[in-house]
Amino acid sequence: MKINELLNVKYPLIQGGMANIATGEFAASVSNAGALGLIGAGGMTTEILKENIQKCKQLTSQPFGVNLMMMNPYVDEMAQLVIDEGIKVVTTGAGNPSKYMKAWKEAGIIVMPVVPSVALAKRLERSGADAVIVEGTEAGGHIGELTTMALVPQVVEAVSIPVVAAGGIASGKQLLAAYALGATGVQVGTCLLASEECPVHENYKNAIVKAKDTDTTVTGRIGGTPVRIIKNRMAKEYIKREKEGASMEELETYTLGSLRKAVLEGDTQSGSLMAGQVAGMVKEIKPVKAIIEDLFHDCEIEKEKLMNFLGE
Ligand SMILES: Cc1cc2nc3c(=O)[nH]c(=O)nc-3n(C[C@H](O)[C@H](O)[C@H](O)COP(=O)(O)O)c2cc1C
């Protein structure tokens, strides 16, 4: 079963819940295009999340979900808010959501945690997760160690719930490859940053469009909080000081408010332009609907090509 049947949407595609970016308005534009839009609650307060949920409800009659970051200080309140607001799908990032699982399941919520390892996928299946989003290190934002190619099939073997592949998917070829690895759908972030509807600054979108294959790097590898971003002055200084053994406090001065600087002010030098390795494949800014339709259309073409190739 493809994940769209579980989620009751047209396409088996989930928009990554990107903190400080994925507003209710943006999530609605993705849901209206036939995929699952998510509100990224990461940088929000409970009140702001509530406003975004209400905005999303006004703008779409299609299913949408909320992404909760487990390290958000308001996560306990938010876990209750999604129940009170009748949210149908919750995805979780940066941690283990087991303690909320019972209440969410009783409320009929479909729960899909993002996992970077087989061990966490198995644990969350036991806790009652309906599916897992398996994210490879190619992805933009906070990442794990393993690649999508290596990790997805290992999780597919280890669990019996549906697996959604995330990280490194921005073309029909990659979508097809995700199915071949055993995924029932995909989650994408980077390719949707370069959409007309995405509320990031034009400079951020242009930086994605201009990026080459090697233009992302990872800050925080040594400190244990790896984040994939586009290389710029801030990233270079951060990594240099990190290698020199700078304290967490000093390193925080580089990242403090840096995502906001990139998203709102378009500061491409000292801002944190989170993006995945597929930024090198994103060549133009398009409407969300066109990005999603092209992905699935190209996947069909690639499937034909592959069948011809394998049939030779
Ligand atoms: C700018 C940005 C911010 C992100 N923020 C979050 C977040 O708040 N919560 C989360 O679970 N994942 C977050 N992610 C990861 C995405 O949800 C998604 O899994 C990832 O982008 C997929 O890989 P891709 O970037 O190669 O498409 C973020 C990704 C990006 C690019």
mmCIF file of C-alpha atoms and ligand atoms in Angstrom, residues 15-19 21 40 42 67 69 91-94 114 133 135 138-142 166-169 187-191 193 204 259 274-278, ligand 1:
data_model
loop_
_atom_site.group_PDB
_atom_site.id
_atom_site.type_symbol
_atom_site.label_atom_id
_atom_site.label_comp_id
_atom_site.label_asym_id
_atom_site.label_seq_id
_atom_site.Cartn_x
_atom_site.Cartn_y
_atom_site.Cartn_z
ATOM 1 C CA GLN A 15 6.259 17.934 2.609
ATOM 2 C CA GLY A 16 8.942 18.011 5.317
ATOM 3 C CA GLY A 17 7.813 20.044 8.325
ATOM 4 C CA MET A 18 10.444 22.747 8.146
ATOM 5 C CA ALA A 19 10.757 24.861 11.305
ATOM 6 C CA ILE A 21 9.395 27.970 7.130
ATOM 7 C CA GLY A 40 6.546 22.870 10.992
ATOM 8 C CA GLY A 42 9.742 23.635 15.501
ATOM 9 C CA ASN A 67 5.532 18.282 12.557
ATOM 10 C CA MET A 69 10.178 18.789 17.196
ATOM 11 C CA THR A 91 5.219 13.638 12.298
ATOM 12 C CA THR A 92 7.959 14.074 14.862
ATOM 13 C CA GLY A 93 11.600 15.055 14.639
ATOM 14 C CA ALA A 94 14.720 15.173 16.810
ATOM 15 C CA VAL A 114 11.317 10.667 11.561
ATOM 16 C CA ILE A 133 9.954 8.440 7.909
ATOM 17 C CA GLU A 135 15.756 10.202 6.716
ATOM 18 C CA GLU A 138 21.730 13.790 2.382
ATOM 19 C CA ALA A 139 18.750 15.763 3.732
ATOM 20 C CA GLY A 140 18.673 19.432 4.622
ATOM 21 C CA GLY A 141 18.447 20.527 8.277
ATOM 22 C CA HIS A 142 19.161 18.274 11.301
ATOM 23 C CA ALA A 166 13.451 11.148 3.037
ATOM 24 C CA GLY A 167 16.720 12.815 2.094
ATOM 25 C CA GLY A 168 18.073 13.212 -1.402
ATOM 26 C CA ILE A 169 14.813 13.029 -3.351
ATOM 27 C CA GLN A 187 9.177 13.109 2.198
ATOM 28 C CA VAL A 188 10.873 16.079 0.534
ATOM 29 C CA GLY A 189 12.122 19.420 1.831
ATOM 30 C CA THR A 190 14.825 20.979 -0.300
ATOM 31 C CA CYS A 191 13.018 20.872 -3.660
ATOM 32 C CA LEU A 193 12.136 25.494 -0.756
ATOM 33 C CA TYR A 204 17.456 31.862 -0.028
ATOM 34 C CA LEU A 259 17.894 30.425 10.291
ATOM 35 C CA MET A 274 19.449 24.750 5.506
ATOM 36 C CA ALA A 275 19.308 22.614 2.383
ATOM 37 C CA GLY A 276 20.034 19.081 1.278
ATOM 38 C CA GLN A 277 22.542 17.686 -1.209
ATOM 39 C CA VAL A 278 19.853 17.731 -3.908
HETATM 40 C C1 LIG B 1 15.142 24.204 5.742
HETATM 41 C C2 LIG B 1 14.810 22.876 6.347
HETATM 42 C C3 LIG B 1 14.270 22.818 7.628
HETATM 43 C C4 LIG B 1 13.911 21.584 8.195
HETATM 44 N N1 LIG B 1 13.301 21.553 9.424
HETATM 45 C C5 LIG B 1 12.799 20.384 9.891
HETATM 46 C C6 LIG B 1 12.006 20.354 11.069
HETATM 47 O O1 LIG B 1 11.738 21.383 11.693
HETATM 48 N N2 LIG B 1 11.520 19.162 11.479
HETATM 49 C C7 LIG B 1 11.773 17.983 10.803
HETATM 50 O O2 LIG B 1 11.308 16.903 11.237
HETATM 51 N N3 LIG B 1 12.516 17.984 9.674
HETATM 52 C C8 LIG B 1 13.011 19.158 9.196
HETATM 53 N N4 LIG B 1 13.722 19.174 8.017
HETATM 54 C C9 LIG B 1 13.886 17.919 7.237
HETATM 55 C C10 LIG B 1 12.697 17.760 6.259
HETATM 56 O O3 LIG B 1 11.510 17.570 6.964
HETATM 57 C C11 LIG B 1 12.892 16.593 5.280
HETATM 58 O O4 LIG B 1 12.923 15.350 5.940
HETATM 59 C C12 LIG B 1 14.154 16.736 4.457
HETATM 60 O O5 LIG B 1 14.262 18.040 3.948
HETATM 61 C C13 LIG B 1 14.170 15.730 3.300
HETATM 62 O O6 LIG B 1 15.384 15.756 2.615
HETATM 63 P P1 LIG B 1 15.713 16.754 1.385
HETATM 64 O O7 LIG B 1 16.075 18.057 2.006
HETATM 65 O O8 LIG B 1 16.866 16.084 0.719
HETATM 66 O O9 LIG B 1 14.483 16.825 0.522
HETATM 67 C C14 LIG B 1 14.129 20.390 7.458
HETATM 68 C C15 LIG B 1 14.701 20.462 6.177
HETATM 69 C C16 LIG B 1 15.036 21.677 5.617
HETATM 70 C C17 LIG B 1 15.614 21.707 4.220
#
